[in-house]
Amino acid sequence: MFSFDAWANSWRETFEEKLHTTFDDRFPTQLAQACAYPLKTGGKRIRPLFVFAGAESLGDFSQQGALNSALVVELIHTYSLVHDDLPCMDDDDVRRGQPTVHKKYGEAAALLVGDALLTEAFSILVENPHLPSVLPVIGQAAGLSGMIAGQSFDIGFEEPIDSIEKLSLLHKKKTGALIAASVQLGGIAADASEEQLRKLRAYGINVGLAFQLADDILDQEQDQKDDGPPSFVKFLGREKTLLEAQRYCQEAVTHIQDLPNPQALKALAEFSISRTH
Ligand code: GRG
């Protein structure tokens, strides 16, 4: 019987070990310490778990390639949080119950921390055994047509978010793109066929949206302030948002259920909407 908690904790342990051996004592600078801070303040490591689950869905339980990709997506995710918390963006003082990077080290250092994490992600990626396939997937998910485009809508730099369709597109880019890329990178590590990659991507896009809807519900109180960011709860109310999250989650699973070993992906889809933080 598959235990999601046991599976996730075992991979988290392997991932933390990789994180430490990659970074600890590598650069003895104040900036490197500041970079380590947001990497070590916890976090669910859900994007690395999507990488591992993507590889396992094709029957690959080894760590080759998947660990490198897991590290890359977590570094990119962490940079996005550090920059998103800055005063010029969301202006948040606390993340994961700890002072944000700019609160602890100052704004200029936090900007550099985000820049360094993003740049390191790409320099680590160079060691990926599937570099030519992985590079366009991660580049598009993180860049101008993915996460950054979503953030541009979120800060009001693009046209106003005045419909569910526009909000869905925003979240598809801001949150869904990196999650979909994570699942695909797992598949690439396991030598997925084109057809299998297409299925993993479809799963990732749907589960990414389900994850964001669940996030909107968790953030409900804050988001319902008039000056808060656009959210599904504001458009649909809490109950309908929950139903939509369940619908995207089910849709996600339809795409991967005939893969050789989809159990971790199924459990992660469920976790994405039932999580409490
Ligand atoms: C490029 C500056 C910049 C931002 C990109 C992703 C993003 C846009 C901003 C991050 C802020 C945010 C709240 C995004 C929504 C996606 C989301 C729910 C992020 C939190 O991810 P979790 O729940 O975080 O995986 P942990 O703490 O578990 O790592």
Short mmCIF file of C-alpha atoms and ligand atoms in Angstrom, two decimals:
data_model
loop_
_atom_site.label_atom_id
_atom_site.label_comp_id
_atom_site.label_asym_id
_atom_site.label_seq_id
_atom_site.Cartn_x
_atom_site.Cartn_y
_atom_site.Cartn_z
CA MET A 1 0.00 0.00 0.00
CA PHE A 2 1.48 3.36 -1.10
CA SER A 3 2.06 5.88 1.73
CA PHE A 4 2.36 9.42 0.41
CA ASP A 5 3.93 10.72 3.63
CA ALA A 6 6.61 8.02 3.69
CA TRP A 7 7.31 8.51 -0.03
CA ALA A 8 7.50 12.32 0.24
CA ASN A 9 9.65 12.29 3.38
CA SER A 10 12.11 9.85 1.91
CA TRP A 11 12.55 12.01 -1.22
CA ARG A 12 12.73 15.18 0.87
CA GLU A 13 15.61 13.64 2.83
CA THR A 14 17.48 12.77 -0.38
CA PHE A 15 16.80 16.25 -1.72
CA GLU A 16 18.04 18.06 1.41
CA GLU A 17 21.24 16.02 1.26
CA LYS A 18 21.78 17.07 -2.36
CA LEU A 19 21.07 20.70 -1.46
CA HIS A 20 23.66 20.65 1.32
CA THR A 21 26.37 18.93 -0.69
CA THR A 22 25.80 21.36 -3.56
CA PHE A 23 25.92 24.54 -1.52
CA ASP A 24 27.51 24.12 1.88
CA ASP A 25 30.91 25.77 2.15
CA ARG A 26 31.07 26.27 -1.61
CA PHE A 27 31.25 30.04 -1.46
CA PRO A 28 32.46 31.44 1.89
CA THR A 29 30.77 34.80 1.43
CA GLN A 30 28.08 36.74 3.24
CA LEU A 31 25.96 36.59 0.08
CA ALA A 32 26.20 32.77 -0.04
CA GLN A 33 24.94 32.65 3.55
CA ALA A 34 22.07 34.92 2.62
CA CYS A 35 21.30 32.60 -0.34
CA ALA A 36 21.27 29.58 1.98
CA TYR A 37 18.77 31.26 4.31
CA PRO A 38 15.61 31.01 2.12
CA LEU A 39 16.71 27.55 0.97
CA LYS A 40 16.79 26.36 4.57
CA THR A 41 13.68 27.96 6.06
CA GLY A 42 11.55 24.96 5.17
CA GLY A 43 9.05 24.82 2.36
CA LYS A 44 7.16 21.78 1.16
CA ARG A 45 9.62 20.98 -1.67
CA ILE A 46 6.58 20.20 -3.78
CA ARG A 47 8.26 21.02 -7.11
CA PRO A 48 11.12 18.56 -6.46
CA LEU A 49 8.47 16.01 -5.47
CA PHE A 50 6.75 16.60 -8.82
CA VAL A 51 10.07 15.89 -10.56
CA PHE A 52 10.57 12.62 -8.65
CA ALA A 53 6.94 11.56 -9.15
CA GLY A 54 7.19 12.35 -12.87
CA ALA A 55 10.23 10.07 -13.20
CA GLU A 56 8.64 7.33 -11.11
CA SER A 57 5.44 7.43 -13.16
CA LEU A 58 7.51 5.96 -16.00
CA GLY A 59 9.05 3.33 -13.75
CA ASP A 60 12.37 5.15 -13.15
CA PHE A 61 13.17 5.10 -9.42
CA SER A 62 16.81 6.12 -9.78
CA GLN A 63 18.14 9.56 -8.86
CA GLN A 64 20.03 10.28 -12.08
CA GLY A 65 18.96 13.52 -13.71
CA ALA A 66 15.89 13.85 -11.52
CA LEU A 67 17.91 15.17 -8.57
CA ASN A 68 19.65 17.76 -10.72
CA SER A 69 16.31 18.91 -12.14
CA ALA A 70 14.73 18.93 -8.67
CA LEU A 71 17.47 21.22 -7.42
CA VAL A 72 17.09 23.55 -10.40
CA VAL A 73 13.32 23.97 -10.00
CA GLU A 74 13.60 24.57 -6.25
CA LEU A 75 16.29 27.23 -6.76
CA ILE A 76 14.10 28.99 -9.31
CA HIS A 77 11.06 28.72 -7.04
CA THR A 78 13.08 30.14 -4.12
CA TYR A 79 14.36 33.07 -6.17
CA SER A 80 10.78 33.89 -7.19
CA LEU A 81 9.67 33.94 -3.53
CA VAL A 82 12.59 36.19 -2.51
CA HIS A 83 11.83 38.69 -5.27
CA ASP A 84 8.07 38.42 -4.79
CA ASP A 85 8.45 39.39 -1.12
CA LEU A 86 10.40 42.59 -1.91
CA PRO A 87 8.82 45.97 -1.06
CA CYS A 88 8.44 46.77 -4.78
CA MET A 89 6.36 43.58 -5.25
CA ASP A 90 4.23 42.07 -2.45
CA ASP A 91 6.13 43.76 0.39
CA ASP A 92 5.96 40.82 2.80
CA ASP A 93 7.84 40.79 6.12
CA VAL A 94 7.33 37.12 6.95
CA ARG A 95 7.51 33.91 4.95
CA ARG A 96 7.23 30.41 6.40
CA GLY A 97 7.04 32.03 9.83
CA GLN A 98 10.48 33.66 9.44
CA PRO A 99 11.61 37.16 8.40
CA THR A 100 11.79 37.50 4.62
CA VAL A 101 15.24 37.82 3.06
CA HIS A 102 15.05 41.61 2.67
CA LYS A 103 13.91 41.96 6.29
CA LYS A 104 16.90 39.94 7.46
CA TYR A 105 19.62 41.13 5.07
CA GLY A 106 18.29 44.33 3.45
CA GLU A 107 16.66 45.01 0.13
CA ALA A 108 19.75 45.22 -2.06
CA ALA A 109 21.08 41.91 -0.69
CA ALA A 110 17.68 40.25 -1.26
CA LEU A 111 17.74 41.37 -4.88
CA LEU A 112 21.20 39.81 -5.26
CA VAL A 113 20.08 36.62 -3.49
CA GLY A 114 17.26 36.16 -6.03
CA ASP A 115 19.59 36.91 -8.93
CA ALA A 116 22.22 34.50 -7.60
CA LEU A 117 19.73 31.66 -7.03
CA LEU A 118 18.38 32.01 -10.56
CA THR A 119 21.84 32.16 -12.09
CA GLU A 120 23.09 29.20 -10.02
CA ALA A 121 20.05 27.20 -11.15
CA PHE A 122 21.14 27.53 -14.76
CA SER A 123 24.78 26.81 -13.99
CA ILE A 124 23.77 23.61 -12.15
CA LEU A 125 21.53 22.70 -15.07
CA VAL A 126 24.62 22.45 -17.27
CA GLU A 127 25.45 19.20 -15.43
CA ASN A 128 22.08 17.67 -16.32
CA PRO A 129 22.51 14.52 -18.44
CA HIS A 130 19.47 15.58 -20.54
CA LEU A 131 20.47 19.24 -20.94
CA PRO A 132 19.24 19.80 -24.55
CA SER A 133 15.73 18.56 -23.66
CA VAL A 134 15.56 20.11 -20.21
CA LEU A 135 16.82 23.61 -21.05
CA PRO A 136 13.90 24.77 -23.24
CA VAL A 137 11.33 23.36 -20.81
CA ILE A 138 12.75 25.17 -17.80
CA GLY A 139 13.62 28.33 -19.75
CA GLN A 140 10.08 28.72 -21.04
CA ALA A 141 8.46 27.90 -17.70
CA ALA A 142 10.56 30.40 -15.76
CA GLY A 143 10.81 33.16 -18.34
CA LEU A 144 8.90 35.70 -20.36
CA SER A 145 6.16 33.32 -21.45
CA GLY A 146 5.89 31.59 -18.05
CA MET A 147 6.37 32.60 -14.44
CA ILE A 148 7.60 36.14 -15.09
CA ALA A 149 4.74 36.81 -17.51
CA GLY A 150 2.30 35.66 -14.80
CA GLN A 151 3.93 37.96 -12.28
CA SER A 152 3.70 40.86 -14.73
CA PHE A 153 -0.09 40.39 -14.85
CA ASP A 154 -0.16 40.00 -11.08
CA ILE A 155 1.52 43.35 -10.41
CA GLY A 156 -0.91 45.07 -12.82
CA PHE A 157 1.70 45.78 -15.48
CA GLU A 158 -0.49 44.16 -18.19
CA GLU A 159 -4.19 44.43 -18.99
CA PRO A 160 -6.48 44.25 -15.92
CA ILE A 161 -7.53 40.83 -14.60
CA ASP A 162 -11.28 41.25 -14.96
CA SER A 163 -12.40 37.71 -15.80
CA ILE A 164 -11.91 34.14 -14.64
CA GLU A 165 -10.30 33.35 -17.99
CA LYS A 166 -7.62 36.01 -17.52
CA LEU A 167 -7.06 34.96 -13.92
CA SER A 168 -6.68 31.32 -15.01
CA LEU A 169 -4.13 32.37 -17.62
CA LEU A 170 -2.24 34.42 -15.01
CA HIS A 171 -2.04 31.44 -12.65
CA LYS A 172 -1.23 29.01 -15.45
CA LYS A 173 1.85 31.11 -16.10
CA LYS A 174 2.78 32.25 -12.60
CA THR A 175 2.30 28.98 -10.72
CA GLY A 176 1.31 26.30 -13.24
CA ALA A 177 4.22 26.67 -15.64
CA LEU A 178 6.96 25.74 -13.13
CA ILE A 179 4.91 22.88 -11.72
CA ALA A 180 4.18 21.54 -15.23
CA ALA A 181 7.89 21.88 -16.07
CA SER A 182 8.82 19.98 -12.89
CA VAL A 183 6.67 17.00 -13.87
CA GLN A 184 8.05 17.09 -17.43
CA LEU A 185 11.65 17.23 -16.17
CA GLY A 186 10.94 14.08 -14.18
CA GLY A 187 9.68 12.46 -17.36
CA ILE A 188 12.74 13.58 -19.31
CA ALA A 189 15.00 12.09 -16.62
CA ALA A 190 13.18 8.81 -17.24
CA ASP A 191 13.57 9.02 -21.04
CA ALA A 192 9.88 9.72 -21.67
CA SER A 193 8.45 9.40 -25.17
CA GLU A 194 6.83 12.46 -26.80
CA GLU A 195 3.40 11.04 -26.00
CA GLN A 196 4.30 10.44 -22.35
CA LEU A 197 5.71 13.97 -22.07
CA ARG A 198 2.49 15.38 -23.50
CA LYS A 199 0.52 13.52 -20.82
CA LEU A 200 2.83 14.67 -18.03
CA ARG A 201 2.53 18.26 -19.23
CA ALA A 202 -1.28 18.09 -19.35
CA TYR A 203 -1.26 16.66 -15.81
CA GLY A 204 1.13 19.40 -14.64
CA ILE A 205 -0.88 22.29 -16.07
CA ASN A 206 -4.09 21.05 -14.45
CA VAL A 207 -2.51 20.19 -11.13
CA GLY A 208 -0.70 23.56 -11.12
CA LEU A 209 -4.04 25.33 -11.39
CA ALA A 210 -5.56 23.10 -8.71
CA PHE A 211 -2.58 23.95 -6.47
CA GLN A 212 -3.12 27.69 -7.02
CA LEU A 213 -6.88 27.46 -6.35
CA ALA A 214 -6.10 25.69 -3.08
CA ASP A 215 -3.62 28.47 -2.34
CA ASP A 216 -6.28 31.11 -2.95
CA ILE A 217 -8.53 29.33 -0.46
CA LEU A 218 -5.71 29.19 2.11
CA ASP A 219 -5.04 32.90 1.54
CA GLN A 220 -8.75 33.71 1.61
CA GLU A 221 -8.72 36.25 4.42
CA GLN A 222 -5.84 38.26 3.04
CA ASP A 223 -7.03 38.09 -0.59
CA GLN A 224 -10.50 39.35 0.19
CA LYS A 225 -9.13 42.75 1.17
CA ASP A 226 -10.02 45.14 -1.63
CA ASP A 227 -6.41 45.99 -2.37
CA GLY A 228 -5.27 42.34 -2.34
CA PRO A 229 -4.22 40.52 -5.54
CA PRO A 230 -6.86 39.05 -7.87
CA SER A 231 -7.96 35.61 -6.70
CA PHE A 232 -10.36 32.81 -7.59
CA VAL A 233 -12.09 33.20 -4.22
CA LYS A 234 -12.88 36.83 -5.08
CA PHE A 235 -14.40 35.79 -8.41
CA LEU A 236 -16.15 32.56 -7.40
CA GLY A 237 -16.44 32.44 -3.62
CA ARG A 238 -14.86 29.77 -1.45
CA GLU A 239 -17.15 26.81 -2.20
CA LYS A 240 -16.99 27.11 -5.98
CA THR A 241 -13.23 27.63 -5.83
CA LEU A 242 -12.92 24.37 -3.90
CA LEU A 243 -15.07 22.57 -6.49
CA GLU A 244 -12.94 23.99 -9.29
CA ALA A 245 -9.76 22.83 -7.52
CA GLN A 246 -11.22 19.32 -7.28
CA ARG A 247 -12.24 19.42 -10.94
CA TYR A 248 -8.73 20.40 -12.09
CA CYS A 249 -7.25 17.75 -9.81
CA GLN A 250 -9.45 15.03 -11.34
CA GLU A 251 -8.74 16.29 -14.85
CA ALA A 252 -5.00 16.13 -14.07
CA VAL A 253 -5.22 12.50 -13.02
CA THR A 254 -7.09 11.43 -16.18
CA HIS A 255 -3.98 12.32 -18.20
CA ILE A 256 -1.54 10.09 -16.30
CA GLN A 257 -3.52 7.14 -15.05
CA ASP A 258 -2.43 4.81 -17.83
CA LEU A 259 1.29 5.51 -17.27
CA PRO A 260 3.25 2.54 -15.82
CA ASN A 261 3.38 3.81 -12.21
CA PRO A 262 1.18 6.88 -11.59
CA GLN A 263 0.59 6.45 -7.83
CA ALA A 264 2.91 9.24 -6.59
CA LEU A 265 1.53 11.70 -9.18
CA LYS A 266 -2.02 10.81 -8.09
CA ALA A 267 -1.13 11.30 -4.42
CA LEU A 268 0.60 14.63 -5.19
CA ALA A 269 -2.50 15.88 -7.03
CA GLU A 270 -4.59 15.06 -3.97
CA PHE A 271 -2.02 16.66 -1.65
CA SER A 272 -1.99 19.83 -3.79
CA ILE A 273 -5.61 20.55 -2.91
CA SER A 274 -5.87 19.06 0.59
CA ARG A 275 -2.73 20.65 2.07
CA THR A 276 -3.03 23.00 5.02
CA HIS A 277 -0.13 25.32 4.16
C1 GRG B 1 9.62 36.31 -10.84
C2 GRG B 1 9.39 37.88 -8.86
C3 GRG B 1 8.90 36.74 -9.64
C4 GRG B 1 7.80 36.12 -9.22
C5 GRG B 1 7.19 35.04 -9.94
C6 GRG B 1 5.91 32.45 -8.37
C7 GRG B 1 5.84 33.91 -8.19
C8 GRG B 1 5.82 34.75 -9.39
C9 GRG B 1 5.79 34.48 -7.01
C10 GRG B 1 5.81 33.71 -5.77
C11 GRG B 1 4.71 34.15 -4.85
C12 GRG B 1 3.48 33.34 -4.88
C13 GRG B 1 2.63 33.39 -3.67
C14 GRG B 1 3.15 32.61 -5.91
C15 GRG B 1 2.00 31.77 -6.01
C16 GRG B 1 2.49 30.41 -6.11
C17 GRG B 1 2.68 29.84 -4.79
C18 GRG B 1 1.51 29.25 -4.16
C19 GRG B 1 3.87 29.90 -4.21
C20 GRG B 1 4.17 29.25 -2.92
O1 GRG B 1 4.62 27.96 -3.26
P1 GRG B 1 4.71 26.82 -2.19
O2 GRG B 1 3.39 26.68 -1.50
O3 GRG B 1 5.78 27.41 -1.18
O4 GRG B 1 5.24 25.61 -2.85
P2 GRG B 1 6.77 26.67 -0.17
O5 GRG B 1 6.91 27.63 0.98
O6 GRG B 1 6.16 25.38 0.26
O7 GRG B 1 8.05 26.48 -0.90
#
